[in-house]
Amino acid sequence: MAAILEIKGLKKYFKTRKGTIKAVDDVDLEIEEGEIFGLVGESGSGKTTVANIIMGLYLPTSGEIKYKGNNIAIPINKRPKWLKKEIQIVFQNPASSLNPKKTVRQILEVPISIHRPDAPLPQTIYELLEMVDLPPEFIDRHPEELGGGEKQLVAIARALSTEPSLIVLDEPTSSLDVSVQGKIINILMKLQKNFGLTYIFITHNLSLMSNVANRVAIMYLGKIKEIAKSEEFFTNSFHPYTKMLLSSIPVITEEEEKLKPKKILSTGEIPGALKLPEGCSFHPRCPFVMDVCKVKDPPLIEVSPNHLCSCHLYLNKQ
Amino acid sequence: MDEKVSRKNLIKRIRNKYGRYWYRFKRNKLSIVGLGVLIALILMAILASLITPYPSNAGLYINLSQENLPPSLAHPFGTDMLGRDILTRIIFGLRYSFLLVGVVLSVTVIPGVVLGLIAGYYPKRWFSILIMRVADIFVAVPPLLLALSIASVLTPNITNAMFAVSLAWWPWYTRLVYTSTTSIRNEDFVRAAEVIGASPSHIMFSEIMPNLLGTILTKVSLDAGWVILIGAALSFVGLGAQEPTPDLGTMISEGAAYLPQVWWISIFPAIFIVIIILAFNLLGDGIKDMFSSSIR
């Protein structure tokens, strides 16, 4: 399969009065057409920054980012129209991503009239509402008259309205009630299948990720620590950080317990982004820490086919 | 069929929406009072020539046999030094007060808001910095002082007074809108509009501005009282409306010479100025309640 999005050596540093924050530090990713690519990490790991760079809301400090071979390290207001049509985003909080003063009709009309001037209105809006399982009478409601899940469905309909190929889902369910999360995920999965969409699915919820993603990358303090196919990521992970997070997922049955990696106690917290640890940024929390970890940052290498990991434990095996 | 249903829905929703605004507004009894008083005063001003007892007294009219008469049944507010009925002149004077408010606010609010939106949406561009620095210069001088100094270099008349007050007024709107725009600009819904490819003018006027409408209208209403006060101050020092135009500020200034014995020439116009300002302030509070979604 062809790569739809290629990211090479991507860096995003924020200069603040107290120093430089390395929000994204040397990230390489290749997202294939039609896949659901999961990006996980704790808060502050740089996931959303990556999403914002893909959307053109931030410019990268350095590095390459290409969509179907075209450089897209361009701010959103300078991007060509076709590119805006191709890549869409669903934000985390639907309460702030929908204009409180507008009706669903007004919200969906704008992107349709910009990118599909020939599409009939309001039929296209009704079609969009149907795609996301919302009743047609919602068309003249204001966001404040909708529930959190319904708002997010409107935001998803807005992302679909330009007929994009790639949708960035930035924690699309984490601000919602558990009872509606499942419904939203099902609709997203259905849409992905029906339209052959590519998703970049960002979340910190690992059990959700294991159900939706084809491939998963894990980020820690701006760096990718491990990338693998979903099945392998959740059953046979390499990196101690991945193992630590996976072993902290609460499970109910014993079968599930057996699937989990050997228990690694989660210790410490993610250090402040202002002063990153020397060497491997995970070493202060790592139970297998070695001397080399404290001085040298391990590169991301292919440990087994299609399974990349950045850890000194696996460097020697090569 | 769908379209018909949805149109019906829309009408119902619009009615609900405005019904809700009205509900929030009328919960505050004082704002109803403010609104009622203003409507009454505006009607009086419009119908002045029909309802006043001595319409001819509004203009050039002298009847020295009637000079300085105290309040009585024939002249409820008394007469002035030229024998003119004060009630009549106050009601005609309302016209100039409302005209001043209408002209000054319609001339200042729109450019002020547009400049603020532009500067807030492009906060780092040179033209935004220029707009805001110029606004700062105007804001640094108290509006009364600025209006006075502008009016004093021009020929004293109503048009120039309006011009002077307008020039002192626009930067306050620019600053208000600028501040709100810079914060709303970072909301996700603005970023979403950028992502779908909406034009900057669509984002400024269609996405951001509707969210500022409540703040702007509240300020317009609160400012209306201030504009009247400043207009009256200009007239008082002789830089506004000129004799024989019946202007509240001019009337106060003329009567000041006869205080304290002939108090009615100054006091009644002054009371009316206070009433107008108070009514605009109460209305402003009501508008603020109307748009604050936190209290439902």
XYZ file of C-alpha atoms in Angstrom:
614
model
C 0.000 0.000 0.000
C 1.094 3.522 -0.737
C 1.882 6.032 1.939
C -0.663 8.833 2.068
C 1.268 10.850 4.644
C 5.007 10.824 5.226
C 6.641 12.549 8.142
C 10.436 12.706 8.364
C 12.563 14.171 11.126
C 9.657 16.326 12.295
C 10.527 18.750 15.080
C 8.425 21.339 16.803
C 10.042 23.435 19.510
C 8.194 26.104 21.424
C 10.294 28.919 22.781
C 9.104 30.166 26.142
C 10.583 32.491 28.679
C 11.782 29.556 30.763
C 13.396 27.736 27.878
C 12.642 25.641 24.844
C 9.940 22.990 24.956
C 10.620 20.140 22.598
C 6.997 19.180 21.965
C 7.837 17.002 18.976
C 11.420 15.865 18.624
C 12.533 13.995 15.528
C 9.444 12.015 14.622
C 9.286 9.740 11.580
C 5.956 8.289 10.524
C 4.465 6.773 7.409
C 0.717 6.496 7.250
C -0.696 4.185 4.616
C -3.788 4.846 2.598
C -6.916 3.309 4.091
C -5.453 2.381 7.468
C -6.363 3.475 10.949
C -3.140 4.642 12.459
C -3.183 4.954 16.205
C -1.066 7.481 18.065
C -0.970 6.972 21.822
C 0.826 8.683 24.643
C 0.318 10.359 27.976
C -0.771 13.973 28.214
C 2.054 16.211 27.087
C 3.671 13.613 24.877
C 3.201 15.697 21.743
C 0.348 13.817 20.050
C -1.846 16.859 19.563
C 1.109 18.915 18.364
C 1.662 16.343 15.619
C -2.030 16.631 14.710
C -1.841 20.420 14.589
C 1.217 20.284 12.344
C -0.570 17.915 9.962
C -3.493 20.358 9.863
C -1.231 23.372 9.257
C -2.245 24.983 12.528
C 1.428 24.940 13.564
C 4.465 25.135 11.362
C 7.165 22.566 12.128
C 10.499 23.851 13.421
C 12.185 21.470 10.998
C 11.518 18.247 9.167
C 9.486 17.089 6.238
C 5.796 16.410 6.021
C 4.337 15.206 2.747
C 0.805 14.408 1.708
C 0.729 12.121 -1.353
C 4.199 13.382 -2.206
C 3.392 17.098 -1.795
C 5.049 19.181 0.873
C 2.382 20.325 3.321
C 4.497 22.152 5.881
C 2.393 25.202 4.991
C 0.252 27.249 7.381
C -3.464 26.601 7.004
C -4.278 29.985 5.471
C -1.705 29.478 2.702
C -2.744 25.930 1.845
C -4.341 25.339 -1.550
C -8.036 24.547 -1.586
C -7.608 20.939 -2.711
C -5.402 20.257 0.286
C -7.908 21.700 2.745
C -10.521 19.441 1.182
C -8.296 16.373 1.539
C -7.346 16.558 5.215
C -9.875 17.175 7.966
C -9.810 17.029 11.754
C -12.200 16.191 14.560
C -11.241 18.050 17.712
C -11.334 16.628 21.204
C -13.972 18.882 22.693
C -17.119 19.273 20.589
C -18.413 21.938 22.964
C -15.718 24.327 21.760
C -15.334 23.103 18.186
C -18.883 24.094 17.192
C -19.815 27.770 17.071
C -22.474 28.255 19.774
C -24.253 30.912 17.704
C -24.812 28.727 14.652
C -27.269 26.022 13.746
C -26.229 22.619 12.456
C -27.386 23.754 9.010
C -25.139 26.830 9.090
C -22.213 24.799 10.395
C -22.430 22.229 7.588
C -23.381 24.635 4.807
C -20.061 26.482 4.833
C -17.682 23.607 3.965
C -20.106 22.211 1.388
C -20.443 25.528 -0.414
C -16.670 26.006 -0.408
C -15.571 22.581 -1.588
C -18.601 21.137 -3.372
C -20.360 24.115 -4.959
C -22.506 21.805 -7.096
C -23.860 19.762 -4.196
C -27.566 20.424 -3.647
C -28.562 22.065 -0.366
C -30.066 21.115 1.969
C -30.193 17.511 0.658
C -26.433 17.120 1.146
C -26.787 18.214 4.754
C -29.524 15.651 5.332
C -27.290 12.995 3.764
C -24.458 13.967 6.100
C -26.727 13.817 9.124
C -27.882 10.389 8.048
C -24.287 9.203 7.654
C -23.581 10.045 11.281
C -26.917 8.658 12.500
C -28.464 11.974 13.475
C -32.165 12.611 12.854
C -32.995 15.175 10.118
C -34.797 17.519 12.516
C -31.445 18.334 14.139
C -30.644 20.513 11.144
C -31.959 23.715 12.756
C -30.680 23.120 16.270
C -28.003 25.081 17.998
C -25.106 23.208 19.617
C -26.434 24.044 23.099
C -29.539 22.013 22.278
C -27.461 18.899 21.555
C -25.837 16.363 23.844
C -22.056 15.927 23.944
C -22.122 12.849 21.701
C -24.496 14.499 19.266
C -22.252 17.538 19.074
C -19.292 15.316 18.275
C -21.329 13.632 15.526
C -22.013 17.053 14.026
C -18.271 17.755 14.166
C -17.658 14.427 12.405
C -20.278 15.331 9.778
C -18.474 18.623 9.247
C -15.171 16.796 8.727
C -16.879 14.475 6.208
C -18.613 17.310 4.385
C -15.577 18.149 2.241
C -15.206 14.470 1.216
C -11.672 14.187 2.618
C -9.269 11.240 2.292
C -7.505 11.676 5.620
C -9.158 12.534 8.912
C -7.206 13.308 12.051
C -9.194 12.256 15.101
C -7.744 14.094 18.084
C -9.115 12.214 21.090
C -12.596 12.181 19.561
C -14.246 10.409 22.468
C -12.233 11.313 25.531
C -14.404 14.278 26.528
C -17.606 12.260 26.159
C -19.706 10.135 28.401
C -18.729 6.472 28.384
C -22.257 5.569 27.274
C -21.920 7.424 23.974
C -18.256 6.670 23.292
C -19.088 3.267 21.852
C -21.659 4.678 19.486
C -19.268 7.323 18.178
C -16.535 4.732 17.619
C -18.937 2.432 15.747
C -20.011 5.259 13.462
C -16.404 6.245 12.839
C -15.514 2.653 11.974
C -18.499 2.333 9.639
C -17.585 5.561 7.835
C -13.974 4.473 7.486
C -15.042 1.211 5.862
C -17.705 2.762 3.604
C -15.568 5.561 2.241
C -12.114 3.966 2.462
C -10.934 6.808 4.706
C -7.556 7.016 6.358
C -7.646 7.856 10.043
C -4.974 9.118 12.344
C -6.539 8.213 15.638
C -5.055 9.995 18.615
C -5.948 8.870 22.104
C -4.502 8.050 25.470
C -7.005 5.257 25.905
C -5.127 2.041 25.189
C -8.034 -0.371 25.425
C -9.962 1.743 22.917
C -6.917 1.794 20.663
C -6.620 -1.996 20.672
C -10.132 -2.173 19.246
C -9.816 0.334 16.432
C -6.261 0.763 15.134
C -4.462 -1.257 12.438
C -1.083 0.075 13.494
C -0.096 1.850 16.656
C 2.712 4.262 17.503
C 3.471 5.280 21.059
C 4.881 8.691 21.881
C 6.779 9.753 24.955
C 7.979 13.333 25.448
C 7.909 14.158 21.773
C 9.560 10.979 20.557
C 8.169 7.805 19.021
C 9.132 4.887 21.244
C 7.527 1.993 19.402
C 5.523 1.355 16.234
C 3.880 -2.000 15.468
C 0.863 -3.673 13.987
C -1.969 -3.518 16.455
C -2.049 -7.258 17.286
C 1.663 -7.297 17.915
C 1.641 -4.032 19.839
C -0.871 -5.299 22.349
C 0.428 -8.858 22.735
C 4.132 -8.722 22.071
C 5.415 -5.256 22.776
C 9.105 -4.530 23.199
C 9.513 -1.176 24.849
C 9.409 -1.057 28.656
C 7.219 2.056 28.457
C 4.651 0.268 26.282
C 4.732 -2.698 28.648
C 4.253 -0.432 31.614
C 1.216 1.241 30.086
C -0.301 -1.999 28.834
C 0.063 -3.702 32.175
C -1.796 -0.847 33.808
C -4.950 -1.342 31.703
C -7.582 -2.681 34.045
C -9.026 -6.012 32.865
C -11.801 -8.251 34.117
C -11.309 -11.804 32.885
C -8.366 -14.096 33.461
C -7.884 -14.704 29.739
C -7.359 -11.035 29.265
C -4.960 -11.014 32.191
C -2.863 -13.714 30.496
C -2.639 -11.647 27.324
C -1.136 -8.758 29.175
C 2.615 -8.368 29.363
C 4.342 -9.259 32.578
C 3.409 -6.812 35.253
C 5.574 -3.742 35.266
C 4.690 -1.291 37.938
C 3.957 2.162 36.676
C 6.319 4.461 38.504
C 6.826 8.177 38.500
C 5.243 10.704 36.237
C 6.035 12.178 32.880
C 8.846 14.709 33.545
C 8.361 18.378 32.716
C 8.937 19.082 29.054
C 11.256 21.970 29.903
C 14.123 19.858 31.178
C 14.138 16.540 29.469
C 16.284 13.806 30.972
C 19.647 13.165 29.340
C 19.908 10.139 27.066
C 16.716 8.123 26.737
C 13.946 10.349 28.033
C 12.248 7.363 29.662
C 15.234 6.225 31.742
C 14.186 7.830 35.065
C 11.045 5.685 35.069
C 12.439 2.578 33.405
C 12.793 -0.591 35.515
C 15.487 -1.951 33.162
C 17.597 1.171 33.133
C 21.251 0.649 32.164
C 24.216 3.017 32.262
C 24.057 3.647 28.524
C 20.427 4.840 28.808
C 21.495 7.806 30.890
C 23.834 9.169 28.253
C 22.701 8.011 24.831
C 19.287 8.323 23.230
C 18.516 5.060 21.416
C 17.462 5.316 17.745
C 14.176 3.924 16.457
C 15.121 0.664 14.727
C 13.294 -2.270 13.206
C 13.614 -4.977 15.853
C 11.452 -7.507 14.049
C 9.704 -7.080 10.672
C 7.474 -3.988 10.711
C 7.972 -3.585 14.417
C 10.074 -0.581 15.380
C 11.334 0.188 18.847
C 13.643 2.736 20.379
C 15.341 1.078 23.332
C 18.906 0.079 24.258
C 17.640 -3.332 25.350
C 17.057 -4.227 21.711
C 19.948 -2.367 20.141
C 22.464 -5.122 20.857
C 20.315 -7.855 19.404
C 20.732 -6.430 15.936
C -41.616 17.556 2.268
C -38.455 17.620 4.258
C -37.923 21.220 3.321
C -41.423 22.237 4.358
C -41.086 20.555 7.726
C -37.726 22.114 8.283
C -38.973 25.595 7.374
C -41.776 25.245 9.881
C -39.199 24.064 12.371
C -37.027 27.019 11.607
C -39.799 29.514 12.225
C -40.627 27.806 15.493
C -36.965 27.824 16.480
C -36.519 31.476 15.646
C -39.565 32.293 17.708
C -38.209 30.180 20.561
C -34.829 31.814 20.287
C -36.123 35.363 20.454
C -38.703 34.337 23.023
C -35.837 33.164 25.164
C -33.967 36.435 24.749
C -37.079 38.362 25.714
C -37.610 36.077 28.701
C -34.087 36.712 29.963
C -34.459 40.438 29.386
C -37.768 40.870 31.150
C -36.733 38.920 34.231
C -34.960 42.052 35.360
C -37.812 44.430 36.146
C -35.524 47.460 36.138
C -34.503 46.893 32.532
C -38.193 46.881 31.573
C -38.473 50.250 33.315
C -35.432 51.514 31.400
C -36.847 50.302 28.103
C -40.268 51.799 28.844
C -38.847 55.180 29.810
C -36.690 55.312 26.679
C -39.573 54.399 24.391
C -41.701 57.069 26.049
C -38.964 59.711 25.723
C -38.283 58.830 22.090
C -41.996 59.028 21.280
C -42.161 62.395 23.030
C -39.217 63.631 20.988
C -40.752 62.462 17.716
C -44.186 63.890 18.491
C -42.811 67.051 20.132
C -44.673 69.499 17.885
C -47.981 67.742 18.622
C -47.800 67.206 22.360
C -46.031 70.302 23.653
C -48.190 73.121 24.986
C -46.276 75.948 23.240
C -44.512 74.546 20.149
C -43.513 77.999 18.937
C -41.372 78.464 22.058
C -38.865 75.925 20.715
C -37.361 78.396 18.283
C -36.709 82.091 18.185
C -39.402 83.413 20.502
C -39.312 86.165 23.003
C -42.069 87.210 25.365
C -40.503 89.209 28.144
C -43.848 89.650 29.900
C -43.661 85.932 30.745
C -39.997 85.842 31.803
C -38.772 83.666 34.664
C -42.220 82.482 35.751
C -42.062 79.747 38.423
C -43.670 76.317 37.757
C -47.453 76.641 37.540
C -50.334 74.864 35.844
C -49.881 76.862 32.641
C -46.111 76.270 32.654
C -45.463 73.041 34.615
C -41.675 73.593 34.570
C -41.860 77.381 34.533
C -40.487 79.744 31.861
C -36.974 80.974 31.113
C -35.456 84.446 30.910
C -36.996 85.021 27.459
C -40.431 83.854 28.597
C -40.295 80.470 26.830
C -42.023 77.414 28.289
C -39.361 75.085 29.691
C -41.358 71.859 29.333
C -41.774 72.564 25.621
C -38.082 73.263 25.191
C -37.071 70.137 27.093
C -39.249 67.910 24.919
C -37.810 69.494 21.771
C -34.346 69.216 23.336
C -34.757 65.446 23.581
C -34.603 65.387 19.787
C -31.060 66.715 19.812
C -29.991 64.331 22.543
C -31.288 61.278 20.693
C -29.972 62.598 17.387
C -26.532 62.969 18.954
C -26.654 59.423 20.354
C -27.935 58.007 17.074
C -25.371 59.728 14.906
C -22.377 59.242 17.189
C -23.041 55.554 17.836
C -23.906 54.652 14.265
C -20.819 56.450 13.023
C -18.461 54.982 15.629
C -19.677 51.464 16.395
C -19.364 49.928 12.936
C -15.857 51.193 12.077
C -14.741 50.600 15.656
C -15.942 46.995 15.584
C -14.540 46.263 12.120
C -11.118 47.671 13.018
C -11.120 45.674 16.257
C -12.012 42.457 14.432
C -9.268 42.952 11.868
C -6.648 43.810 14.476
C -7.724 40.903 16.688
C -7.774 38.385 13.855
C -4.322 39.375 12.567
C -2.731 40.365 15.891
C 0.844 40.458 14.620
C 0.484 42.246 11.285
C 1.723 45.827 10.872
C -1.725 47.271 10.152
C -3.117 45.720 13.328
C -0.317 47.193 15.392
C -0.943 50.557 13.734
C -4.701 50.375 14.445
C -4.173 49.489 18.078
C -1.483 52.106 18.717
C -3.671 54.830 17.213
C -6.593 53.586 19.319
C -4.346 53.662 22.394
C -3.438 57.276 21.729
C -7.113 58.236 21.598
C -7.956 56.163 24.668
C -5.132 57.727 26.661
C -7.016 61.051 26.682
C -10.317 61.116 28.607
C -13.169 61.254 26.058
C -14.661 64.415 27.521
C -11.360 66.243 27.315
C -10.690 64.974 23.809
C -14.159 65.931 22.573
C -13.779 69.358 24.183
C -10.438 70.023 22.571
C -11.567 68.835 19.138
C -14.771 70.863 19.341
C -12.903 73.969 20.484
C -10.807 74.154 17.299
C -13.919 73.832 15.106
C -16.853 76.166 14.601
C -19.232 75.561 17.496
C -22.348 73.842 16.131
C -24.179 70.517 16.461
C -22.508 68.793 13.509
C -19.040 69.583 14.773
C -19.999 68.507 18.278
C -21.129 65.157 16.872
C -17.897 64.887 14.935
C -15.853 65.622 18.049
C -17.664 63.072 20.194
C -17.454 60.423 17.427
C -13.728 60.902 17.082
C -13.341 60.371 20.820
C -15.558 57.295 20.821
C -14.512 54.728 18.178
C -11.298 53.475 19.851
C -13.253 52.116 22.826
C -15.093 49.741 20.508
C -11.911 48.805 18.731
C -10.239 47.929 22.005
C -13.218 45.983 23.330
C -13.610 43.946 20.142
C -9.865 43.464 19.766
C -9.543 41.905 23.221
C -12.467 39.524 22.738
C -11.395 38.612 19.217
C -7.877 37.657 20.239
C -9.297 35.193 22.755
C -12.117 33.794 20.586
C -9.642 33.459 17.726
C -8.018 30.533 19.524
C -11.251 28.641 20.077
C -11.548 25.332 18.294
C -14.508 26.461 16.233
C -12.412 29.192 14.629
C -9.649 26.708 13.890
C -12.252 24.327 12.484
C -13.472 27.105 10.195
C -9.892 27.648 9.021
C -9.478 23.932 8.418
C -12.575 23.720 6.231
C -11.201 26.622 4.214
C -13.464 29.502 5.244
C -12.195 32.937 4.191
C -10.861 35.382 6.798
C -13.828 37.704 6.256
C -16.239 34.817 6.806
C -14.412 33.881 10.005
C -14.352 37.456 11.299
C -17.908 38.467 10.500
C -19.758 35.191 10.529
C -17.948 33.091 13.131
C -16.431 35.567 15.600
C -18.747 38.576 15.463
C -22.010 36.813 16.422
C -20.261 35.802 19.627
C -19.424 39.430 20.414
C -22.845 40.857 19.672
C -24.012 40.725 23.292
C -20.924 42.534 24.563
C -21.135 45.165 21.835
C -24.846 45.877 22.301
C -24.415 46.129 26.056
C -21.656 48.665 25.592
C -23.680 50.593 23.003
C -26.516 50.945 25.462
C -24.289 51.934 28.383
C -22.412 54.369 26.160
C -25.547 56.077 24.931
C -25.902 57.713 28.334
C -22.276 58.861 28.275
C -22.623 60.330 24.805
C -25.582 62.389 25.980
C -23.620 63.558 28.985
C -20.620 64.579 26.909
C -22.876 66.247 24.353
C -24.503 68.193 27.170
C -21.089 69.138 28.540
C -20.044 70.466 25.120
C -23.236 72.490 24.905
C -22.789 73.719 28.458
C -19.426 75.272 27.654
C -20.852 76.691 24.432
C -19.217 74.274 21.963
C -22.384 72.425 20.994
C -25.840 73.468 19.910
C -26.277 77.243 19.747
C -29.131 79.484 20.783
C -32.056 79.330 20.043
C -31.797 75.543 19.502
C -33.435 73.909 22.511
C -30.623 71.650 23.729
C -30.589 70.276 27.281
C -26.954 71.183 27.871
C -27.370 74.695 26.474
C -30.466 75.217 28.633
C -28.587 74.248 31.787
C -25.798 76.629 30.925
C -28.188 79.516 30.210
C -30.077 78.999 33.433
C -26.893 78.780 35.493
C -26.674 82.581 35.538
C -30.049 82.833 37.297
C -29.345 80.266 40.031
C -30.332 79.870 42.802
C -33.493 82.032 42.752
C -34.688 80.991 39.271
C -33.676 77.352 39.726
C -36.198 75.779 37.310
C -34.406 76.865 34.123
C -31.402 74.603 34.855
C -32.750 71.939 37.158
C -35.480 70.458 34.946
C -33.248 69.871 31.891
C -30.645 68.403 34.262
C -33.217 65.994 35.694
C -34.082 64.858 32.174
C -30.444 64.200 31.355
C -30.186 62.089 34.476
C -33.344 60.171 33.534
C -32.071 59.409 30.019
C -28.690 58.236 31.270
C -30.304 56.087 33.928
C -32.720 54.548 31.412
C -29.894 53.682 29.015
C -27.942 52.097 31.849
C -30.888 49.983 32.968
C -31.448 48.915 29.355
C -27.778 47.989 29.109
C -28.062 45.742 32.166
C -31.047 44.051 30.567
C -29.172 43.454 27.319
C -26.278 42.024 29.280
C -28.616 39.548 30.999
C -30.176 38.729 27.671
C -26.907 37.539 26.159
C -25.327 35.922 29.184
C -25.950 32.250 28.599
C -24.601 31.243 31.999
C -27.834 32.232 33.706
C -30.610 30.383 31.968
